[in-house]
Tab-separated table of C-alpha atoms and ligand atoms in Angstrom:
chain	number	residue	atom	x	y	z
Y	1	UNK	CA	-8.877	-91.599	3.306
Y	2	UNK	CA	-8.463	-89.331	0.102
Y	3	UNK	CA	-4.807	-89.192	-1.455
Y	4	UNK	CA	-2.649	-86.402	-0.578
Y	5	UNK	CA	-3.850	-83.262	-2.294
Y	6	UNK	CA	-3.249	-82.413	-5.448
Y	7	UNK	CA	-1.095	-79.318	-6.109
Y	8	UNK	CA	-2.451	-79.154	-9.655
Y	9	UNK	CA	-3.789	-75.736	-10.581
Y	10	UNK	CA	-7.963	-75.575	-11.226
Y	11	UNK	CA	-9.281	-72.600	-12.755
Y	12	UNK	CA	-11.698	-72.169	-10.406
Y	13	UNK	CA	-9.016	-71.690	-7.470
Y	14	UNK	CA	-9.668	-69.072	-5.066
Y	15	UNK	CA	-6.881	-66.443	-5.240
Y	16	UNK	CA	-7.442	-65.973	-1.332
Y	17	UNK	CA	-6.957	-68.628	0.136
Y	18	UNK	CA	-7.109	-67.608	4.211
Y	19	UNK	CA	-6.474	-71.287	5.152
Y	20	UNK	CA	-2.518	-70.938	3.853
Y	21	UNK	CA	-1.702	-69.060	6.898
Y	22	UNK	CA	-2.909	-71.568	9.357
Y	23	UNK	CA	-1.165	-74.575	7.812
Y	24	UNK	CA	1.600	-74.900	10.341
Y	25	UNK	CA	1.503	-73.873	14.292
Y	26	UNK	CA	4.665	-71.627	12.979
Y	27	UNK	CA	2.636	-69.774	10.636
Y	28	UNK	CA	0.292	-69.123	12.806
Y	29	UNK	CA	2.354	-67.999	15.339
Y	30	UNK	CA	3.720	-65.390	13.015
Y	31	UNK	CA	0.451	-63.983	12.123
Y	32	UNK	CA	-1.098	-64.350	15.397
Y	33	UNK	CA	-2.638	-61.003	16.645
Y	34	UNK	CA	-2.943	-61.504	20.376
Y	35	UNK	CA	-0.500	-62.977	22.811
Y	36	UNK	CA	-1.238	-63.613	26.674
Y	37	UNK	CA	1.549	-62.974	28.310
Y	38	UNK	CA	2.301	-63.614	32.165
Y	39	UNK	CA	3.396	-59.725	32.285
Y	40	UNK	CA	-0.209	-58.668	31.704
Y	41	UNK	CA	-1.996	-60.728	34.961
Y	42	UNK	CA	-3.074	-59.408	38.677
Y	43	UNK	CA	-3.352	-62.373	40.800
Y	44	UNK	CA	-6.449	-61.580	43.207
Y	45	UNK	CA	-5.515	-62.949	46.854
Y	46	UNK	CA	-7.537	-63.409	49.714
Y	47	UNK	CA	-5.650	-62.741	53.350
Y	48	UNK	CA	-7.132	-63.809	56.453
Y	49	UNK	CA	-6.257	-63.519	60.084
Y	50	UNK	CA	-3.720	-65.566	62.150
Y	51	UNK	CA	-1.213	-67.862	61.242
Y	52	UNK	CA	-0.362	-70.982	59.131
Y	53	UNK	CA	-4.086	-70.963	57.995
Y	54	UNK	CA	-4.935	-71.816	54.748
Y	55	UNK	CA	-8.405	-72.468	53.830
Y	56	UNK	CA	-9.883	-73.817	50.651
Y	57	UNK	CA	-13.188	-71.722	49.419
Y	58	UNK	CA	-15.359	-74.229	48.789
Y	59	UNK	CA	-16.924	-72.569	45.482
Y	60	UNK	CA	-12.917	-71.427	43.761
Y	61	UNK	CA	-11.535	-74.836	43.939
Y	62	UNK	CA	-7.804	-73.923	43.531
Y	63	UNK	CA	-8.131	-70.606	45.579
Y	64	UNK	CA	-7.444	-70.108	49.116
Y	65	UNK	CA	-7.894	-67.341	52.549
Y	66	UNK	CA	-4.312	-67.174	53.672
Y	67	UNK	CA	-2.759	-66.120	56.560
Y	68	UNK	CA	0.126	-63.671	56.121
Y	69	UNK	CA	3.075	-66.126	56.509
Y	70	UNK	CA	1.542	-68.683	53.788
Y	71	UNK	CA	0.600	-65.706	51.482
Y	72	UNK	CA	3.948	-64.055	51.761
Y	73	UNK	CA	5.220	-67.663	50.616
Y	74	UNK	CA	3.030	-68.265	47.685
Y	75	UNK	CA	3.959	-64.291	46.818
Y	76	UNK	CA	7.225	-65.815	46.456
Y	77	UNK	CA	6.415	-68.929	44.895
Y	78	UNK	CA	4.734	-67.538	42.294
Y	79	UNK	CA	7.041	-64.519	42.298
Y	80	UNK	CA	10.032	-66.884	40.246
Y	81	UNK	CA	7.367	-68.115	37.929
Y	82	UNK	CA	8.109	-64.580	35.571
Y	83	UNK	CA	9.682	-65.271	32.248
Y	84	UNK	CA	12.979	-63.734	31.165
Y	85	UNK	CA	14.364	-63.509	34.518
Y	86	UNK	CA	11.726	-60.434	35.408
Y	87	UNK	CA	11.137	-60.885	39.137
Y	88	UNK	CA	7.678	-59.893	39.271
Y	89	UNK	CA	5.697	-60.612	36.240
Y	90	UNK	CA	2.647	-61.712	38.371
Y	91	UNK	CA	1.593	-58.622	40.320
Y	92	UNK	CA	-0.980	-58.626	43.209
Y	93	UNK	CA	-4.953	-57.355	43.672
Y	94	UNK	CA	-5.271	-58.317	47.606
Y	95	UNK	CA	-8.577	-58.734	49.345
Y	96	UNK	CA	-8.923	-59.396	53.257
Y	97	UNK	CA	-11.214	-62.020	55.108
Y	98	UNK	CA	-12.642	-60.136	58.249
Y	99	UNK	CA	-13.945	-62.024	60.856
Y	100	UNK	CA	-17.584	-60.971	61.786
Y	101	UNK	CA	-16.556	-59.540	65.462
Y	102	UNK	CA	-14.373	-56.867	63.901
Y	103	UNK	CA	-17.314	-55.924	61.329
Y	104	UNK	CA	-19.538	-52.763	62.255
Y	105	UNK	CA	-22.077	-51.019	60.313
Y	106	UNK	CA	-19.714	-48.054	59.130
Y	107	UNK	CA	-16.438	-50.456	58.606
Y	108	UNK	CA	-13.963	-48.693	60.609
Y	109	UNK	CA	-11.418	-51.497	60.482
Y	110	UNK	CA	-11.241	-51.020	56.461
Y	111	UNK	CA	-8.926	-47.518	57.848
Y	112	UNK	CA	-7.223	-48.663	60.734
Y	113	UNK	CA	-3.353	-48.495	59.932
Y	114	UNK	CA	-2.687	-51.677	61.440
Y	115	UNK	CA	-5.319	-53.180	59.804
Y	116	UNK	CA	-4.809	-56.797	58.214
Y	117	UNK	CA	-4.732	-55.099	54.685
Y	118	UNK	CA	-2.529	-52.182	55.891
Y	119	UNK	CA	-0.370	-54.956	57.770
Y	120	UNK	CA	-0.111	-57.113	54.621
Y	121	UNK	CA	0.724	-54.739	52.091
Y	122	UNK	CA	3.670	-53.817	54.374
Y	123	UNK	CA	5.413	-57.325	54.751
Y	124	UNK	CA	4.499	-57.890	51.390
Y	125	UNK	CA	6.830	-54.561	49.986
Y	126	UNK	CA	9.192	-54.945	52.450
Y	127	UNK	CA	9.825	-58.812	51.488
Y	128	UNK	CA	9.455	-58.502	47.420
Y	129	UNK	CA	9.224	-54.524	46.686
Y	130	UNK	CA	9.669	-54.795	42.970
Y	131	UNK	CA	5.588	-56.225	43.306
Y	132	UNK	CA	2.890	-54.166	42.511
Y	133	UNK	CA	0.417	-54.483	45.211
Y	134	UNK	CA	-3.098	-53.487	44.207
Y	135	UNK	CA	-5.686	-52.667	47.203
Y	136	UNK	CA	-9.443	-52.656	46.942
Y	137	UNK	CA	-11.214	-49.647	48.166
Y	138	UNK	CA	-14.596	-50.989	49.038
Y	139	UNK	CA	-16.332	-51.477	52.259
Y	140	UNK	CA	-18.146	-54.359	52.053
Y	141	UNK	CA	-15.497	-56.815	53.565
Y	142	UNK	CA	-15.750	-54.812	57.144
Y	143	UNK	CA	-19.330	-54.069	57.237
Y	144	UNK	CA	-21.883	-55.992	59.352
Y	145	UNK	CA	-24.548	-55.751	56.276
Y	146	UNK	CA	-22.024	-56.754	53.546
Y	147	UNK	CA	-22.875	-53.415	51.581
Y	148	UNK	CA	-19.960	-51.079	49.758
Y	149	UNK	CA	-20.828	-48.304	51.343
Y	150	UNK	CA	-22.538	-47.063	54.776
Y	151	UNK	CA	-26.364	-47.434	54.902
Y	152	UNK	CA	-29.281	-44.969	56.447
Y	153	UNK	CA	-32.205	-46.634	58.242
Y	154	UNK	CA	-34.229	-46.704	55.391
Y	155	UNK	CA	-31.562	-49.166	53.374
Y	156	UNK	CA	-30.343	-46.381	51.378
Y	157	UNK	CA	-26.700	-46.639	49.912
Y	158	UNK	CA	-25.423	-43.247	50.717
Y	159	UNK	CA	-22.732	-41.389	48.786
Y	160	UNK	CA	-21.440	-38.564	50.006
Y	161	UNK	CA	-20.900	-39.878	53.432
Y	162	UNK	CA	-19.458	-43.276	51.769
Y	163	UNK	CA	-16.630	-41.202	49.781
Y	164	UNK	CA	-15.311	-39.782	52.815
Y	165	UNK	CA	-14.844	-42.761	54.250
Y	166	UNK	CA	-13.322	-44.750	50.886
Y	167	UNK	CA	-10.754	-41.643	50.776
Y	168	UNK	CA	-9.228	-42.750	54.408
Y	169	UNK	CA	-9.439	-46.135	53.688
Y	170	UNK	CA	-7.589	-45.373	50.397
Y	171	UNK	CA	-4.991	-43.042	52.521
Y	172	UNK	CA	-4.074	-45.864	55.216
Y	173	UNK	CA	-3.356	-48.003	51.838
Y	174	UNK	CA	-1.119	-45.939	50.414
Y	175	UNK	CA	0.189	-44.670	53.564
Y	176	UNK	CA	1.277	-48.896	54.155
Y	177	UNK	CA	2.612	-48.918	50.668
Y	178	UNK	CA	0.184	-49.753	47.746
Y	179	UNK	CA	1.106	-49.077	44.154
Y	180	UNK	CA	-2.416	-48.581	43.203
Y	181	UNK	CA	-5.850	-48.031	45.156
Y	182	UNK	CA	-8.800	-49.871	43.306
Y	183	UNK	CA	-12.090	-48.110	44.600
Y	184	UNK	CA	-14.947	-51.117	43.353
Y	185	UNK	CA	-17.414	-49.582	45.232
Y	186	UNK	CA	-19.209	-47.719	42.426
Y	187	UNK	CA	-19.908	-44.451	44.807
Y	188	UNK	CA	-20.209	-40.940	42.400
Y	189	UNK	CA	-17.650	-38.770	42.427
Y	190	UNK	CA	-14.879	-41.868	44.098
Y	191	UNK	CA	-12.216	-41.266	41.950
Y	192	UNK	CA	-11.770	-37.901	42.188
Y	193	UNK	CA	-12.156	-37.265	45.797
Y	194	UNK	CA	-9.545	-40.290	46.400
Y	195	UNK	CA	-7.200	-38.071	43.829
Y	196	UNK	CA	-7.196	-35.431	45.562
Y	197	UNK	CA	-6.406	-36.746	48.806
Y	198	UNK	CA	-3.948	-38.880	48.020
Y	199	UNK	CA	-2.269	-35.735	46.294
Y	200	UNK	CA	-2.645	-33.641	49.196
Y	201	UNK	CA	-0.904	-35.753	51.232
Y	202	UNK	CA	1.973	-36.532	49.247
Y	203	UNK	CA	1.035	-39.548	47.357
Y	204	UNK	CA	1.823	-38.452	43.687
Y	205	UNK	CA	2.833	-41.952	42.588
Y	206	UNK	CA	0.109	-43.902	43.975
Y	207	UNK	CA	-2.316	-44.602	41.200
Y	208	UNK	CA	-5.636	-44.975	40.696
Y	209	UNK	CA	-7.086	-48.375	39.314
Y	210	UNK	CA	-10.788	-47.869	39.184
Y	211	UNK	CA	-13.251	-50.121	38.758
Y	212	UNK	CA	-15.312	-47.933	36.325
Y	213	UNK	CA	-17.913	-50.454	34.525
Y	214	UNK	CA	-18.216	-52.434	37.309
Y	215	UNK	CA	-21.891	-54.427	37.034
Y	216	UNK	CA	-24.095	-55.574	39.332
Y	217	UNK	CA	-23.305	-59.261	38.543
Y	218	UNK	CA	-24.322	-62.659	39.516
Y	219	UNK	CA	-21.171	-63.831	38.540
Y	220	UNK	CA	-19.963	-62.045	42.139
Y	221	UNK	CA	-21.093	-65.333	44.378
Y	222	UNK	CA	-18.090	-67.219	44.830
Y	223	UNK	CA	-16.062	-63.962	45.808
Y	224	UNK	CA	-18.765	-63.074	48.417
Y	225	UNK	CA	-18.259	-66.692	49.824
Y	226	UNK	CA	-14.679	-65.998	49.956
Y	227	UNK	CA	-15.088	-63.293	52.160
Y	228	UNK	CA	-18.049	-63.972	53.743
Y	229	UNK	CA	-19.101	-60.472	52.215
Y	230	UNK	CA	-23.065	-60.848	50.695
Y	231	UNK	CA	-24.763	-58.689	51.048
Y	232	UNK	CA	-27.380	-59.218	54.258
Y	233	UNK	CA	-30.194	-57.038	52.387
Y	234	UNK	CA	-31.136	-56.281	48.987
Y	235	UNK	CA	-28.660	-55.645	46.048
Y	236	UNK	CA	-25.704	-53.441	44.846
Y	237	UNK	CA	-28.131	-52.536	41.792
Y	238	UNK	CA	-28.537	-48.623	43.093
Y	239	UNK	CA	-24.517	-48.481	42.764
Y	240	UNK	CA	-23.262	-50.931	40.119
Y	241	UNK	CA	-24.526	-51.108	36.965
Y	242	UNK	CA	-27.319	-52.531	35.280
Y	243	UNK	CA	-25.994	-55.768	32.987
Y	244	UNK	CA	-28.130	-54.060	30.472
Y	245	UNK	CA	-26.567	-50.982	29.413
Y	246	UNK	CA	-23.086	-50.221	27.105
Y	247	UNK	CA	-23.554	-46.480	26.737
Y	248	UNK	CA	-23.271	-45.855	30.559
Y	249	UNK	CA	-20.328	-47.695	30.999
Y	250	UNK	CA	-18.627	-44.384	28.425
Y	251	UNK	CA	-20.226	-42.381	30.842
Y	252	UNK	CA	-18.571	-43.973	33.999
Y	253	UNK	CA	-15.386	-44.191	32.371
Y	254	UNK	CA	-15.036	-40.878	30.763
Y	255	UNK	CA	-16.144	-39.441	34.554
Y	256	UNK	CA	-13.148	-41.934	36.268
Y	257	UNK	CA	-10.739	-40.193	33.906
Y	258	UNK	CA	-12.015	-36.762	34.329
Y	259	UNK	CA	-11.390	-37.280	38.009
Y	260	UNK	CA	-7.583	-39.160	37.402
Y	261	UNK	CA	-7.566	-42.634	37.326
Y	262	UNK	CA	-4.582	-44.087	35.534
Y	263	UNK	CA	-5.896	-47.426	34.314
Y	264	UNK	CA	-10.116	-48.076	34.027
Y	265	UNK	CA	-11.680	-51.141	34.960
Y	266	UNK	CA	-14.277	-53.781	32.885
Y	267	UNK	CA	-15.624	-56.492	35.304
Y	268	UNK	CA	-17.050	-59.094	34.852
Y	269	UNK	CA	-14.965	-60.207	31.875
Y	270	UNK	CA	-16.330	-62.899	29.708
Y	271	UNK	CA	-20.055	-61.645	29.488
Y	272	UNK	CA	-18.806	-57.872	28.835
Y	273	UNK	CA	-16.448	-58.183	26.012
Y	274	UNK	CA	-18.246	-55.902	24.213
Y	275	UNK	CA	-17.865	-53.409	26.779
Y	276	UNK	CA	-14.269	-53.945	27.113
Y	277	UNK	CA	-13.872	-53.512	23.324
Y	278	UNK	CA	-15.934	-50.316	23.304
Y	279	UNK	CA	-14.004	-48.527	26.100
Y	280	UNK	CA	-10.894	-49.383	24.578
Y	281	UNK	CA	-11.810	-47.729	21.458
Y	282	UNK	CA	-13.255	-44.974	23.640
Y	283	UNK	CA	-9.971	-44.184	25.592
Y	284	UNK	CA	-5.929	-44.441	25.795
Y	285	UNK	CA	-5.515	-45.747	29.205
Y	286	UNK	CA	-4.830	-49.002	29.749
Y	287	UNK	CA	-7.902	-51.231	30.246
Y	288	UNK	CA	-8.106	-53.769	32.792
Y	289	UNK	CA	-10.391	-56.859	32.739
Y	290	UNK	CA	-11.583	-58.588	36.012
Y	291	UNK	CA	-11.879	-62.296	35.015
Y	292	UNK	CA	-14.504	-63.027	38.201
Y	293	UNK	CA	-14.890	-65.516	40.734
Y	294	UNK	CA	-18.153	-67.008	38.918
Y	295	UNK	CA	-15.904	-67.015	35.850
Y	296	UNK	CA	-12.919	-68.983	37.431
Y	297	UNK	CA	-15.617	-71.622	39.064
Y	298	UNK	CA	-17.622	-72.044	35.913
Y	299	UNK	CA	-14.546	-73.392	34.419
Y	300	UNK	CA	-13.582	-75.258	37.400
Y	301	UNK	CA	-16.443	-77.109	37.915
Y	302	UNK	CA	-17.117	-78.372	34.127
Y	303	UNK	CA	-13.123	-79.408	34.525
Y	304	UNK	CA	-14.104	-80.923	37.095
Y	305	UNK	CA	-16.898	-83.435	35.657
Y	306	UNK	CA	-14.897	-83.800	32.517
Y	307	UNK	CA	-16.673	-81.816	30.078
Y	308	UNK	CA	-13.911	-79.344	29.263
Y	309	UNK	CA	-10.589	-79.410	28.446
Y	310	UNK	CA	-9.719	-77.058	31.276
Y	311	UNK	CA	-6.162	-75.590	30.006
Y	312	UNK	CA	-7.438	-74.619	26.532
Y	313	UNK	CA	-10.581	-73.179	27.976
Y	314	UNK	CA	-8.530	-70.974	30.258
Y	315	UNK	CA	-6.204	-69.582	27.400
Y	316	UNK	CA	-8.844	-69.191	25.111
Y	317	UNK	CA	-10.992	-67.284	27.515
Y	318	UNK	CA	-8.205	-64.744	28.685
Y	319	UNK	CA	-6.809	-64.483	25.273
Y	320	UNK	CA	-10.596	-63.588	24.531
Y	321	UNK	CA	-10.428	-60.364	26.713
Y	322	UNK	CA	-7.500	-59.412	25.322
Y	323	UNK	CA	-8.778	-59.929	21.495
Y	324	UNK	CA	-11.036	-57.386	22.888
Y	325	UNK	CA	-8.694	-54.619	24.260
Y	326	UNK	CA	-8.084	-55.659	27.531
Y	327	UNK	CA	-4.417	-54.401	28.448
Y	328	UNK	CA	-4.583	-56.239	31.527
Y	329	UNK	CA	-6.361	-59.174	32.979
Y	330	UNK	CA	-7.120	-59.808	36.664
Y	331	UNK	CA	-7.638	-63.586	36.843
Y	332	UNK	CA	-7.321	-66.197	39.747
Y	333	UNK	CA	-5.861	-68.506	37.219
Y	334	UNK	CA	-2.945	-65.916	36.976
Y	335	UNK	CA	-0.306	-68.569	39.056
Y	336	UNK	CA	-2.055	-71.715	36.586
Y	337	UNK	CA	-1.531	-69.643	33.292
Y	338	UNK	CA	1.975	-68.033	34.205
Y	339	UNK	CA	2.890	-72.101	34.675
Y	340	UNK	CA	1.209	-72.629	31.181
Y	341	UNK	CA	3.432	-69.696	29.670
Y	342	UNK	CA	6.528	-70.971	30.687
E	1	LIG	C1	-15.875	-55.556	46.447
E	1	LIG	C2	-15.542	-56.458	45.316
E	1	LIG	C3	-16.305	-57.503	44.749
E	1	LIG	C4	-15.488	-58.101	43.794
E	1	LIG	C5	-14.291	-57.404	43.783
E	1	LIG	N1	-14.342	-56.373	44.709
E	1	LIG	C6	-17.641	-58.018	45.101
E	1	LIG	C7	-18.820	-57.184	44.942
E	1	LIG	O1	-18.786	-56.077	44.415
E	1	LIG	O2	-19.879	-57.636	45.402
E	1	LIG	C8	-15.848	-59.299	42.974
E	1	LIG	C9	-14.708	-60.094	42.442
E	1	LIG	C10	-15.042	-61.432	41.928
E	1	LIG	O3	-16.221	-61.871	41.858
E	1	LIG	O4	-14.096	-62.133	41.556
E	1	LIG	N2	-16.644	-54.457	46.171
């Protein structure tokens, strides 16, 4: 060990010396640029059928399907985990678990009004309605061949037809009570066909969350084993986009805000930073990040074997996407972190 340094002056000091403001954890927290704070983070939940069910998915250790009664419980759990007394710091993306017998090639059930979705945002605003509730317009959890959108005989995604339905699905979910609609189903012209609707039929305040550089990612899997949602044929590459390109993604966003959504969407997270930093500089709405399933269980399984130090790598990684502009950060670590925060 060297003596404690000298304090003599050398002339051939450096007169910057960056290292002086990261000599104490105060100092840095004064000149720290980024915080991640629990008011910034959508918890994604997965609702399933019936009651007192709660089911582990076997590749989001950590993450369960619940059934109403337990998710209305953990809503509440995680509800009182907000700092400074704000009830609701932790807000809610919700995703439903259909069982195959109520699937069918055109996903009818994603509209019904007393569908599990429909049903769930409803207890969940009548029990807690400070909460924003956040509801996924996509088909692919009710249809038989796992696809976002309805399918001719050929294997074609079709568009047109698929925006019709994605605007009733998005009416039932406002009509039950959803702060925003999130269409991920990458469909042309989504946004604005959803707008209009929902303005025609009184729905002013119901926002749009879109999912507007949404990839077609690997980094999906563990979310389509949540929901038993993969696709039974081919890809999603003719409707998301290709991991490849940064210029489209200003196209798709500049379209989404064109046709009124309030907040734009960057998902996956991690691997896209660069995308989230480029739309951020590209718009002023507030950018969301979607921290993914194959995200959450990378991290989870290297905690697992004990080659990470799982709490840092969480913090660093979300304070990562919002280094990079993300305003908000949809996470299934969102109950873990607010715990962190507190
Ligand atoms: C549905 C949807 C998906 C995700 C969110 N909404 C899957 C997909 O597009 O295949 C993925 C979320 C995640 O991986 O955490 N369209």
């Amino acid at each position: 060990m060297l003596p404690a340094s000298s304090t003599t002056n050398k002339p051939s000091n450096p007169l910057q010396r960056p290292r002086r403001l990261r000599r104490t954890a105060t100092l840095r927290r004064m000149v720290r640029e980024n915080t991640l704070t629990v008011d910034d983070l959508i918890y994604p939940m997965f609702v399933t059928e019936g009651e007192a069910q709660l089911v582990e998915i076997a590749s989001m250790p950590g993450c369960y399907r619940y059934s109403l009664d337990l998710l209305l419980k953990e809503i509440a759990e995680v509800s009182e985990l907000g700092i400074n007394a704000m009830p609701t710091a932790v807000n809610y993306a919700l995703f439903p678990v259909i069982p195959e017998n109520k699937k069918d090639d055109t996903g009818t059930q994603s509209y019904n009004p007393e569908g599990l979705v429909q049903q769930t945002v409803k207890a969940i605003k009548q029990a807690i309605p400070e909460i924003v509730v956040i509801t996924d317009v996509a088909l692919d959890p009710f249809t038989t061949h796992g696809h976002d959108g309805l399918v001719d005989e050929n294997g074609t995604i079709l568009n047109d037809p698929t925006v019709e339905v994605l605007v009733k699905m998005a009416l039932s979910q406002a009509a039950a009570g959803a702060d925003f609609v999130a269409p991920s189903d990458m469909m042309d012209g989504r946004v604005g066909a959803i707008r209009k609707a929902l303005d025609a039929e009184g729905y002013i305040n119901v926002g749009i969350l879109a999912y507007s550089a949404k990839y077609a990612s690997a980094y999906y899997g563990p979310f389509r084993d949540a929901l038993d949602s993969a696709p039974k044929f081919g890809d999603k590459k003719t409707y998301q986009m290709d991991a490849a390109n940064a210029r489209e993604a200003l196209k798709e966003i500049e379209l989404d805000i064109a046709e009124g959504a309030d907040i734009i969407m960057v998902k996956p997270a991690l691997a896209y930073l660069d995308i989230i930093c480029r739309v951020k500089s590209a718009t002023n709405l507030p950018v969301a990040a979607y921290n993914v399933s194959g995200e959450y269980a990378m991290i989870k399984a290297a905690a697992q074997m004990g080659w990470i130090d799982e709490k840092q790598v969480i913090l660093e990684s979300l304070t990562s996407m919002k280094r990079a502009g993300a305003d908000l950060i949809l996470t299934y670590f969102a109950k873990e972190v607010a715990l962190m925060l507190m």
